[in-house]
Tab-separated table of N, CA and C in Angstrom:
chain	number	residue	atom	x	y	z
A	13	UNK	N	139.682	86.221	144.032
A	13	UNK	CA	138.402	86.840	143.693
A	13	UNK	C	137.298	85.799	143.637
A	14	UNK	N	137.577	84.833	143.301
A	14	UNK	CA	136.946	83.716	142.925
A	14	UNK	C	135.999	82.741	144.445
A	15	UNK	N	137.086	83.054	145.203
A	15	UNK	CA	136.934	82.363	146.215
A	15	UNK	C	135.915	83.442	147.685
A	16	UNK	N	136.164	84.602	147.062
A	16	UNK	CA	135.186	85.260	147.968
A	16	UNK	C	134.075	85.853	147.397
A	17	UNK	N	133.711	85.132	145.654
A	17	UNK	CA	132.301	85.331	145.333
A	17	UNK	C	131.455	83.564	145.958
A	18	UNK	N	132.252	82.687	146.221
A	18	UNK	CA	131.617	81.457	146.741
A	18	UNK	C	131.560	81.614	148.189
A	19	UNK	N	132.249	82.604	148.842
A	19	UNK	CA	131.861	82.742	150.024
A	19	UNK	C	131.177	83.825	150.514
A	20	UNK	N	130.780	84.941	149.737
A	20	UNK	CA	129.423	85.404	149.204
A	20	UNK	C	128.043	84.930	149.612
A	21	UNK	N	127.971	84.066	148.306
A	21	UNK	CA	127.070	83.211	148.066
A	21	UNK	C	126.605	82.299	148.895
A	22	UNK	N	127.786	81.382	149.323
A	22	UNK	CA	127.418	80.201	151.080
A	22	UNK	C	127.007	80.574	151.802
A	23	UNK	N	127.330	82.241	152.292
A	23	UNK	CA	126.904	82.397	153.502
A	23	UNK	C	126.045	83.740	153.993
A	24	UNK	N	125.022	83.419	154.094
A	24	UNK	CA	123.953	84.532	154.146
A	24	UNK	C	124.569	85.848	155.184
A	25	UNK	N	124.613	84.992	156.333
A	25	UNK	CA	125.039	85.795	157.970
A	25	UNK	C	126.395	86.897	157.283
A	26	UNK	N	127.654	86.126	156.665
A	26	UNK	CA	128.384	87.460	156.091
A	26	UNK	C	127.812	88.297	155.329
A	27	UNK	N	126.882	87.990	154.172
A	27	UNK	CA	126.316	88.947	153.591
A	27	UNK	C	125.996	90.144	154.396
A	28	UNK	N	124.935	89.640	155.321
A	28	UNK	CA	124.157	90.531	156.456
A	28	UNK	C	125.088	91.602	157.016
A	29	UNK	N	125.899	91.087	156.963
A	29	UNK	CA	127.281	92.004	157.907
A	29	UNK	C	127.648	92.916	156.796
A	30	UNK	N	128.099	92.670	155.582
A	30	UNK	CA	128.848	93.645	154.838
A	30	UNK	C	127.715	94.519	153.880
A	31	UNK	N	126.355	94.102	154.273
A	31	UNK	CA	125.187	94.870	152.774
A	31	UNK	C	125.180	96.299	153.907
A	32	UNK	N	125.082	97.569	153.507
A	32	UNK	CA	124.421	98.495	153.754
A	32	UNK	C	123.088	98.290	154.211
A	33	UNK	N	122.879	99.138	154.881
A	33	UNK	CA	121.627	99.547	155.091
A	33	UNK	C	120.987	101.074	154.699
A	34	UNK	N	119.848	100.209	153.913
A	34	UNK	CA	119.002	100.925	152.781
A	34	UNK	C	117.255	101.154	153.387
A	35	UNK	N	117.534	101.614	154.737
A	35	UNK	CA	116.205	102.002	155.005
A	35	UNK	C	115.636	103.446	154.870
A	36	UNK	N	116.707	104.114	154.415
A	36	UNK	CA	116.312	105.670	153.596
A	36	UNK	C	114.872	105.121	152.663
A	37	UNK	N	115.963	104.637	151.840
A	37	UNK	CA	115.392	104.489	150.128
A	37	UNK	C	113.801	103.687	150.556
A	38	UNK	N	113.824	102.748	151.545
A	38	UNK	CA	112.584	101.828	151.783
A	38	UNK	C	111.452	102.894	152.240
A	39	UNK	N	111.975	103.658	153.118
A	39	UNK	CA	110.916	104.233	153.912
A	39	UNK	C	109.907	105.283	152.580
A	40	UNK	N	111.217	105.987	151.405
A	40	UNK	CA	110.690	106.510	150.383
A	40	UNK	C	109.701	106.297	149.441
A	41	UNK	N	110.292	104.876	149.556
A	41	UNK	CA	109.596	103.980	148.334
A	41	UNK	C	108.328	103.602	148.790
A	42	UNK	N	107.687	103.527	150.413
A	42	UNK	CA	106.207	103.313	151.087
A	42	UNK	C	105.621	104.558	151.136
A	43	UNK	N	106.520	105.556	150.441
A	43	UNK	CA	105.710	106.828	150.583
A	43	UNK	C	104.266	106.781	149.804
A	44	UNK	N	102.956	107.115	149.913
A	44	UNK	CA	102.376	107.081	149.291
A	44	UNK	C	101.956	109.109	148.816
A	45	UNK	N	101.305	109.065	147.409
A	45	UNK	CA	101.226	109.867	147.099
A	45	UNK	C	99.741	110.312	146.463
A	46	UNK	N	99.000	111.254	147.154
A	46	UNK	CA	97.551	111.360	146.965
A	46	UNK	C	97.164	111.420	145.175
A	47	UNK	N	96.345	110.629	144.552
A	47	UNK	CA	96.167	111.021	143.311
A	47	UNK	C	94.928	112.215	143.359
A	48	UNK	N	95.162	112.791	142.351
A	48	UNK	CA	94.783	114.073	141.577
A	48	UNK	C	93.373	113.001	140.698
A	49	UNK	N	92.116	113.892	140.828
A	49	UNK	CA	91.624	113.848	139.685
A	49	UNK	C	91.513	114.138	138.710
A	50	UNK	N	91.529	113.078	137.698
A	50	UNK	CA	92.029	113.786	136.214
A	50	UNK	C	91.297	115.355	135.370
A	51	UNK	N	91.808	115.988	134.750
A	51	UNK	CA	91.038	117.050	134.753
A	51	UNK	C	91.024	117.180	133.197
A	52	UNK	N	89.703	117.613	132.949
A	52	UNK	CA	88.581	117.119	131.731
A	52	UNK	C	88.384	116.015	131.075
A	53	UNK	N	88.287	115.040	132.418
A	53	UNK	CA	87.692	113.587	132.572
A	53	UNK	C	86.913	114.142	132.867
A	54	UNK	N	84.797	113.572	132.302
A	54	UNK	CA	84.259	113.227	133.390
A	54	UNK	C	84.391	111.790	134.304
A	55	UNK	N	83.722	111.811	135.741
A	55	UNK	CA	84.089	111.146	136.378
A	55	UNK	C	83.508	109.843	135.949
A	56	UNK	N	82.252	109.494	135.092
A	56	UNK	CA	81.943	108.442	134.693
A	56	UNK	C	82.706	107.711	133.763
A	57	UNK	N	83.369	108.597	132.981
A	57	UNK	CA	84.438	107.888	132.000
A	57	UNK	C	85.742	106.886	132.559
A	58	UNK	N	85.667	107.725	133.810
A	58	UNK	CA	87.097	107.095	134.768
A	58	UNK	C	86.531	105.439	135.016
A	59	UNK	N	87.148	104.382	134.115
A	59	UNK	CA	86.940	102.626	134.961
A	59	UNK	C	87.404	102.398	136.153
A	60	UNK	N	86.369	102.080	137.292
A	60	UNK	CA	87.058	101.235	138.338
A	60	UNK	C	87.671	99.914	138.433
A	61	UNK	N	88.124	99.620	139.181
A	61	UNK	CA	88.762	98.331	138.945
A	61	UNK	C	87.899	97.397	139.574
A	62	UNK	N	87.576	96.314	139.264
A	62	UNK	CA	86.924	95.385	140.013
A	62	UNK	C	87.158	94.842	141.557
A	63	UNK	N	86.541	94.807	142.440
A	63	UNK	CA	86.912	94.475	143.721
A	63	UNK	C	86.251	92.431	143.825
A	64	UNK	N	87.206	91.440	144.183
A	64	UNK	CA	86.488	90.527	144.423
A	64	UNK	C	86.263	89.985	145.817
A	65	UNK	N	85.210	89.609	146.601
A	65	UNK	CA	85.963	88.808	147.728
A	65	UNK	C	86.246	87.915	147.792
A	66	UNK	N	86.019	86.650	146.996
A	66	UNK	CA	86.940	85.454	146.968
A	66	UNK	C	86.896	84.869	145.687
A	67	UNK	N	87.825	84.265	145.763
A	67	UNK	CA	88.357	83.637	144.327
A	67	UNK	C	88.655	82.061	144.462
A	68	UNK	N	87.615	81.240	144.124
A	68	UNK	CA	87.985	79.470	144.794
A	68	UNK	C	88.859	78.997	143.346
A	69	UNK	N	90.203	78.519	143.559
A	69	UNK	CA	90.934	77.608	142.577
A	69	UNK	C	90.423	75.936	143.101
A	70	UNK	N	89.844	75.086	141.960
A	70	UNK	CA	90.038	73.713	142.180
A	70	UNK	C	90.821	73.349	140.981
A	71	UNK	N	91.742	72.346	141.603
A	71	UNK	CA	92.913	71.776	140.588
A	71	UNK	C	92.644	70.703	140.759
A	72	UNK	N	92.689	69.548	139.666
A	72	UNK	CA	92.342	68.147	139.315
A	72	UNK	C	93.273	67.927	138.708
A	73	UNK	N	93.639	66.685	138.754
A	73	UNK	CA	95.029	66.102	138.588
A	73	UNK	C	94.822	64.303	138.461
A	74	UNK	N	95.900	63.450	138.031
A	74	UNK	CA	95.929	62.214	137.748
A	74	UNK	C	96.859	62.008	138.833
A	75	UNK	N	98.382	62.702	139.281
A	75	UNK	CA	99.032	62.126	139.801
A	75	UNK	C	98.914	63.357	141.636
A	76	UNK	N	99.170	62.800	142.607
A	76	UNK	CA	98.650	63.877	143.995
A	76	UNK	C	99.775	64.683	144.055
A	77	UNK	N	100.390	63.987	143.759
A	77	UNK	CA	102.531	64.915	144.619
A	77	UNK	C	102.412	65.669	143.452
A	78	UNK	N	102.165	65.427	141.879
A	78	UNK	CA	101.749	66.637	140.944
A	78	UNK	C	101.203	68.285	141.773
A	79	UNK	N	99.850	67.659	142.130
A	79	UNK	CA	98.736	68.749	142.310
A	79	UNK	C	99.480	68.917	143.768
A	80	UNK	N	99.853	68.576	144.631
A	80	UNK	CA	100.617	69.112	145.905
A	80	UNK	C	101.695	70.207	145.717
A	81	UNK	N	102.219	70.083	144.819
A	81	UNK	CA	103.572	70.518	144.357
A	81	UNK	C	102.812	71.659	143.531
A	82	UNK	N	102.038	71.608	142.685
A	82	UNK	CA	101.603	73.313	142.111
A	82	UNK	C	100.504	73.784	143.327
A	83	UNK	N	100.332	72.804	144.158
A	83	UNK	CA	99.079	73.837	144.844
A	83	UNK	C	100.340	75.058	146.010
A	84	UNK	N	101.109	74.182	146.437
A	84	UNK	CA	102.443	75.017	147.199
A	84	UNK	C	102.806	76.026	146.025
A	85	UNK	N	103.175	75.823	144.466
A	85	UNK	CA	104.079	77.166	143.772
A	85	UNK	C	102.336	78.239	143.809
A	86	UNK	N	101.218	77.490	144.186
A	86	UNK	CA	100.394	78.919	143.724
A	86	UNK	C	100.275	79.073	145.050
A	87	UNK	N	100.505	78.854	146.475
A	87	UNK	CA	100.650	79.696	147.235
A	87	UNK	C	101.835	80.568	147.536
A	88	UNK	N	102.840	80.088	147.062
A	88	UNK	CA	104.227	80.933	147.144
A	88	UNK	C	104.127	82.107	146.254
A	89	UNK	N	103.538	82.066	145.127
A	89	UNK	CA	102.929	82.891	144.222
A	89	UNK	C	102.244	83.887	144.464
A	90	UNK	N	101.395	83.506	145.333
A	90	UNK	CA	100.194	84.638	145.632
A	90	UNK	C	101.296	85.278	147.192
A	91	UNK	N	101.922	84.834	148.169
A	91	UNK	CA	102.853	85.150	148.865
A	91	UNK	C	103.529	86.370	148.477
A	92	UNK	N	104.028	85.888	147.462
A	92	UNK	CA	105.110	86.703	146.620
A	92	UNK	C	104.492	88.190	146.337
A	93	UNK	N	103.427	88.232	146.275
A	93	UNK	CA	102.267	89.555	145.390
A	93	UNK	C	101.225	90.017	146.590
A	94	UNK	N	101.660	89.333	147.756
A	94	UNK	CA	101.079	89.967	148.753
A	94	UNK	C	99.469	89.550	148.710
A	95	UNK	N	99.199	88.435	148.351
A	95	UNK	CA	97.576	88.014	148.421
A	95	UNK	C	97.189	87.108	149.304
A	96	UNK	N	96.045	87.269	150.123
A	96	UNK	CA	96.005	86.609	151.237
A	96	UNK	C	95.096	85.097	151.173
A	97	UNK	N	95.898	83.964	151.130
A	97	UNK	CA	95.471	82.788	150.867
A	97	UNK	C	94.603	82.280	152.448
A	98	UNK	N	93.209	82.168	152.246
A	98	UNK	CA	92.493	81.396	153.390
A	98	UNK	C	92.578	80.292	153.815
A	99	UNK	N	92.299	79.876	152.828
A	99	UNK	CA	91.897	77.948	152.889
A	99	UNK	C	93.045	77.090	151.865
A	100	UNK	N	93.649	76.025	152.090
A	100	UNK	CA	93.904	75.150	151.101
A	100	UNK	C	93.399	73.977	151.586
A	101	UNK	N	93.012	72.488	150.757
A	101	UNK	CA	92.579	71.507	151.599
A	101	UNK	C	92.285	70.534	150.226
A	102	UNK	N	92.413	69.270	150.707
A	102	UNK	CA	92.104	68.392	149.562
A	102	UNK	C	90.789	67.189	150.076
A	103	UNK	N	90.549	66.637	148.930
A	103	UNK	CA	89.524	65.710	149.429
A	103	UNK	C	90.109	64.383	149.970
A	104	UNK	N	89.550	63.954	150.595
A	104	UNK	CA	90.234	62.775	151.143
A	104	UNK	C	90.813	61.172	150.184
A	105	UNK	N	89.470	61.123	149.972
A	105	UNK	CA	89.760	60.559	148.722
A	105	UNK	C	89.278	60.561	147.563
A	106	UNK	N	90.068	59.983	146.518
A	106	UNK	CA	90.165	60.244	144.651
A	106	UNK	C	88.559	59.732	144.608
A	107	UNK	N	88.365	60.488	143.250
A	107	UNK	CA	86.752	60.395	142.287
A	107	UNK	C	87.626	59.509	141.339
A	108	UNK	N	86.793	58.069	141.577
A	108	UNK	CA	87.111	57.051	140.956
A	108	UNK	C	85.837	56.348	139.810
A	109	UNK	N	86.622	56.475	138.263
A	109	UNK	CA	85.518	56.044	137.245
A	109	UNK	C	85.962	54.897	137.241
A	110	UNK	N	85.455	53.712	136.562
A	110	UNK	CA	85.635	52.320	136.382
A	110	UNK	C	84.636	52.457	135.039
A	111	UNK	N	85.679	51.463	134.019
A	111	UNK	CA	85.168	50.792	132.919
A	111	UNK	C	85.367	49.464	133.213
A	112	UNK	N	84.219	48.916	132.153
A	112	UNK	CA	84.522	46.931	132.408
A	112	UNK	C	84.571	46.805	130.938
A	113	UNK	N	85.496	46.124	130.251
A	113	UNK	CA	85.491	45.331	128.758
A	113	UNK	C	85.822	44.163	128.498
A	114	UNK	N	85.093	43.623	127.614
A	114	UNK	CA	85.001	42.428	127.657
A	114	UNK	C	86.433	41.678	126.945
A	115	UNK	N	87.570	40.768	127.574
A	115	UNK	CA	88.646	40.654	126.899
A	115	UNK	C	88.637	40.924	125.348
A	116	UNK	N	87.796	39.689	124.923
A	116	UNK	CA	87.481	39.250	123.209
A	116	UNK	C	86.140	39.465	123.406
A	117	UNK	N	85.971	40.419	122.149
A	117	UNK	CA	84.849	40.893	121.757
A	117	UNK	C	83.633	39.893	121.091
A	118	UNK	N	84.367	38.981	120.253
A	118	UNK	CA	83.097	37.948	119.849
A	118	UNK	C	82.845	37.077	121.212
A	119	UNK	N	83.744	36.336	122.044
A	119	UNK	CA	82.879	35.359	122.446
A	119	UNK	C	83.775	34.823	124.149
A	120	UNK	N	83.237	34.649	124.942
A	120	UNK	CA	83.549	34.471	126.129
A	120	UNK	C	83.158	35.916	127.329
A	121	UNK	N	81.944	35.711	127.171
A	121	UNK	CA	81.348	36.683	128.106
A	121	UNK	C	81.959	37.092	129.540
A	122	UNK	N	82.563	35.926	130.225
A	122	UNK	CA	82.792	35.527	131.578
A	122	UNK	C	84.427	36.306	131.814
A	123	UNK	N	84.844	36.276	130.403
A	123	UNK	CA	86.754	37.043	130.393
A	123	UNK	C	86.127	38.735	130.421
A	124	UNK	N	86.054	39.466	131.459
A	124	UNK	CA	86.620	41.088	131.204
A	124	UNK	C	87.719	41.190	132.089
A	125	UNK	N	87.730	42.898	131.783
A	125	UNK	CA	88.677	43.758	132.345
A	125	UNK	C	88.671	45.008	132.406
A	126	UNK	N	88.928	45.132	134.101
A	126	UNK	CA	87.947	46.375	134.434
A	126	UNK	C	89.734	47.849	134.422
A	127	UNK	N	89.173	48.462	134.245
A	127	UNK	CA	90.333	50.097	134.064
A	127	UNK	C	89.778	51.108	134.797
A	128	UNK	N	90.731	51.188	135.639
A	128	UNK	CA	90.266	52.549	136.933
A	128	UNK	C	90.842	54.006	136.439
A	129	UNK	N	90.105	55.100	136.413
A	129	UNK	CA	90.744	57.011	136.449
A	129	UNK	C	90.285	56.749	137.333
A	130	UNK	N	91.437	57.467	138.451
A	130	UNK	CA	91.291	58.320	139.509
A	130	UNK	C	92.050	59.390	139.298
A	131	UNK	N	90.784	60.520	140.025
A	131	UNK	CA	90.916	62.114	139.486
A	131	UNK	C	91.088	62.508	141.323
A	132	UNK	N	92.164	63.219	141.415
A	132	UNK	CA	92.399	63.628	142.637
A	132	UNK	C	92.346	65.246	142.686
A	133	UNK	N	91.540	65.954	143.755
A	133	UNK	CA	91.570	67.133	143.573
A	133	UNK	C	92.097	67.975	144.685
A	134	UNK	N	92.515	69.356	144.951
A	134	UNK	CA	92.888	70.357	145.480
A	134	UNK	C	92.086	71.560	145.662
A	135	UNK	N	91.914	72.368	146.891
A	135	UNK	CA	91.280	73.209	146.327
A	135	UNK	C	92.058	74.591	147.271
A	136	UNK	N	91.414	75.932	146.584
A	136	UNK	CA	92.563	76.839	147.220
A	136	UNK	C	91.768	78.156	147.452
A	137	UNK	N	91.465	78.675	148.627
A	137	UNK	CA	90.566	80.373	148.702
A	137	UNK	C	91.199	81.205	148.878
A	138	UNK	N	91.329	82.233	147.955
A	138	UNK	CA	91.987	83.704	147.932
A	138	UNK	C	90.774	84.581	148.344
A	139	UNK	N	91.230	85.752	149.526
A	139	UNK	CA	90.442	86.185	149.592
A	139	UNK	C	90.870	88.008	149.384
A	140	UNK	N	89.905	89.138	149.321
A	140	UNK	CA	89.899	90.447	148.534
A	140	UNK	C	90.987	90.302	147.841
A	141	UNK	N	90.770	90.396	146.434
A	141	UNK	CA	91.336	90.819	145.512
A	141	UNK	C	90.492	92.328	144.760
A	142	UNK	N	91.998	92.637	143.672
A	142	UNK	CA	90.960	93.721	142.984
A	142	UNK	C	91.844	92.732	141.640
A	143	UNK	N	90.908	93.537	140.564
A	143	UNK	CA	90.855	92.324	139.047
A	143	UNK	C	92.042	93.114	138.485
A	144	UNK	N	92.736	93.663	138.703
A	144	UNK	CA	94.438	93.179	138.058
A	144	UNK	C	94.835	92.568	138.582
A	145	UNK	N	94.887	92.650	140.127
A	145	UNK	CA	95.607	91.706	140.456
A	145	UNK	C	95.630	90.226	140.357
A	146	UNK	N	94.256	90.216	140.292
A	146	UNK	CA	93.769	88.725	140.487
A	146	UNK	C	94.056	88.559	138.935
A	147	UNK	N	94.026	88.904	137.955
A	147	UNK	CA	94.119	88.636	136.747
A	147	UNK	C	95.804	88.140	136.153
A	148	UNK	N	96.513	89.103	136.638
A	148	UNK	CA	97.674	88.868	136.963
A	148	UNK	C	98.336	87.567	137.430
A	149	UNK	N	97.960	87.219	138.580
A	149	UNK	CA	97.864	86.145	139.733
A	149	UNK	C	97.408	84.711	138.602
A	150	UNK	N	96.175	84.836	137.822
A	150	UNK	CA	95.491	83.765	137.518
A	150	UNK	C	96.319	83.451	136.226
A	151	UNK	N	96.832	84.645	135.435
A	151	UNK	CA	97.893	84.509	134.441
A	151	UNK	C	99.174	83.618	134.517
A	152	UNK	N	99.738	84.306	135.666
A	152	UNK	CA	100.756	83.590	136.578
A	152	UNK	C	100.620	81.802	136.188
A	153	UNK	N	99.839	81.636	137.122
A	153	UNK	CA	99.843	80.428	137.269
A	153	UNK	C	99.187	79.675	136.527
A	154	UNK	N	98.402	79.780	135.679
A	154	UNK	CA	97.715	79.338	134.480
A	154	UNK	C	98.844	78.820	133.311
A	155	UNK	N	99.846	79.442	133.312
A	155	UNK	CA	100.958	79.732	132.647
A	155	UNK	C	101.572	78.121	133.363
A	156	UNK	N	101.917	78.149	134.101
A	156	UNK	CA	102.970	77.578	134.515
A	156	UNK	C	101.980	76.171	135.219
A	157	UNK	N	100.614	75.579	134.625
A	157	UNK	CA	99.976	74.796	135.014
A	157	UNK	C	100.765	73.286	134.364
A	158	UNK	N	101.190	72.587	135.398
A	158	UNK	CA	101.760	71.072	135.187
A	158	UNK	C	100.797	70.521	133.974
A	159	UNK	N	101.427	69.274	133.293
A	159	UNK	CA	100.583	68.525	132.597
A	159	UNK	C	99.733	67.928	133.336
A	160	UNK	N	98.838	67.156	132.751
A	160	UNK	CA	97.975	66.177	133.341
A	160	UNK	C	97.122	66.937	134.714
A	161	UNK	N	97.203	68.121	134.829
A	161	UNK	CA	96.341	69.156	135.898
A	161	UNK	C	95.584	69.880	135.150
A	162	UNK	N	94.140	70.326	135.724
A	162	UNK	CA	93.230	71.139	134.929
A	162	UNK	C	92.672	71.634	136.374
A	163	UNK	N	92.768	73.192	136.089
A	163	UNK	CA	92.591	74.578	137.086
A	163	UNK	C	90.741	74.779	136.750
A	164	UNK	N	89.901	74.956	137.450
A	164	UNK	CA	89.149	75.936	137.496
A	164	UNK	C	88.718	76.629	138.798
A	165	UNK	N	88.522	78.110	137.731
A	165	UNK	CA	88.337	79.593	138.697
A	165	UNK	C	87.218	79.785	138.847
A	166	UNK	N	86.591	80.098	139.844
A	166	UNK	CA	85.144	80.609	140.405
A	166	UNK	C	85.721	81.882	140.947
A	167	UNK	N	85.029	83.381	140.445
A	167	UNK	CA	85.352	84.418	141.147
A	167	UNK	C	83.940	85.073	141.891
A	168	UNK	N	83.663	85.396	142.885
A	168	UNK	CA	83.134	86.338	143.362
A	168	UNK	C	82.922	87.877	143.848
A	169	UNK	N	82.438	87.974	143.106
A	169	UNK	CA	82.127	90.005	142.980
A	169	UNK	C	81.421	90.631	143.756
A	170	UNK	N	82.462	92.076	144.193
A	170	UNK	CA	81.563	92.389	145.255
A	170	UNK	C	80.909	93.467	143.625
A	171	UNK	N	79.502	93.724	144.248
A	171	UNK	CA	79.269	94.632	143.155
A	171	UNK	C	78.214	95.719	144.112
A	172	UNK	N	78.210	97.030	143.665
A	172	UNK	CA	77.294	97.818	144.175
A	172	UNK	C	75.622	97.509	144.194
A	173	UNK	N	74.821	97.532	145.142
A	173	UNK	CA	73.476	97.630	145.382
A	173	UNK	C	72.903	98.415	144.107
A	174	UNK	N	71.808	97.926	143.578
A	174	UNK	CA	70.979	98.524	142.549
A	174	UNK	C	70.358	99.297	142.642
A	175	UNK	N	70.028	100.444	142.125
A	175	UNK	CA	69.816	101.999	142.317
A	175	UNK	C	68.243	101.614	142.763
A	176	UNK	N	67.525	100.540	142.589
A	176	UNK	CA	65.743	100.279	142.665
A	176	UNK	C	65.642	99.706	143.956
A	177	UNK	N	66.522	99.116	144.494
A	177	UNK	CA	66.833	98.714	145.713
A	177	UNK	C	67.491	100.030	147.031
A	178	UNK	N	66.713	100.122	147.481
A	178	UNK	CA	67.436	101.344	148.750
A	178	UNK	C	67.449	100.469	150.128
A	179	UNK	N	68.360	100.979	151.011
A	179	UNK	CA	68.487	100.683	152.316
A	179	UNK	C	67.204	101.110	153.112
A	180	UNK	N	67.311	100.538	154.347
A	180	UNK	CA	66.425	100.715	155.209
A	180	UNK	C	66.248	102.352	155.764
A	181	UNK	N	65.086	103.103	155.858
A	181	UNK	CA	65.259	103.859	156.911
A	181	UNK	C	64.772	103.834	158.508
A	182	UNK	N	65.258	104.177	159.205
A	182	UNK	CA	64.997	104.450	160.190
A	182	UNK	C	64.162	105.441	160.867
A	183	UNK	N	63.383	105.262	162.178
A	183	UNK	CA	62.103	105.773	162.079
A	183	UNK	C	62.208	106.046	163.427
């Protein structure tokens, strides 16, 4: 018994051979089903969900193979949930601060010593989301943000035209 749950497991191609096929249940499960409007809702009470069109992640980091390594789990992430990643791309090179101090503080001007941060960054474009999902998504990985990395989110909203504002007519 033992020996044909490890050969199970090793080998995908037997799997393939002995799983059923479950394209009943799949085709069911893409069924979609028209919703009903709710009845004695009015329709203003009903919340829409937010629609965004893009969502820029920049991740800053001390160490690169760090921020390489979560910028890949938040695209496998968004993969996973069906979100469509545009852009990833990094800067070429690190934002470098420099301090200078003086060895000994009373006396020998000519002794310092200078200390480099370098801040290396990532950056990542998701594009249409609606705000569970993306909320979801930003939870996700917010959650599971490495040490020494700091995330920020810029979202962009699509939002409806203002009732004082009208379209063009035509003439």
């Amino acid at each position: 018994m033992n020996f044909a749950k490890q050969l199970w497991r090793s080998t995908p191609a037997l799997r393939g051979a002995f799983v059923l096929n479950y394209s009943p249940l799949r085709q069911m499960s893409a069924i979609s089903i028209p919703l009903k409007p709710l009845e004695g809702v009015p329709p203003s009470a009903v919340e829409l969900d937010k629609l965004y069109k893009r969502v820029e992640l920049e991740m800053r980091g001390i160490d690169p193979a760090v921020l390489l390594s979560y910028s890949w789990f938040c695209i496998a992430a968004a993969s996973h949930l069906g979100i469509e990643v545009t852009k990833s791309w990094t800067l070429r090179k690190a934002e470098k601060e420099r301090h200078t101090l003086l060895r000994c503080v009373h006396i020998y001007k000519k002794h310092r010593v200078q200390y480099e941060i370098r801040t290396y960054f990532r950056f990542l474009h998701i594009q249409r989301l609606t705000g569970s999902t993306c909320d979801t998504y930003l939870e996700y990985i917010e959650r599971n943000l490495p040490e020494g990395c700091a995330l920020k989110v810029t979202k962009i909203e699509c939002q409806h035209l203002p009732d004082h504002i009208k379209p063009p007519t035509e003439e």
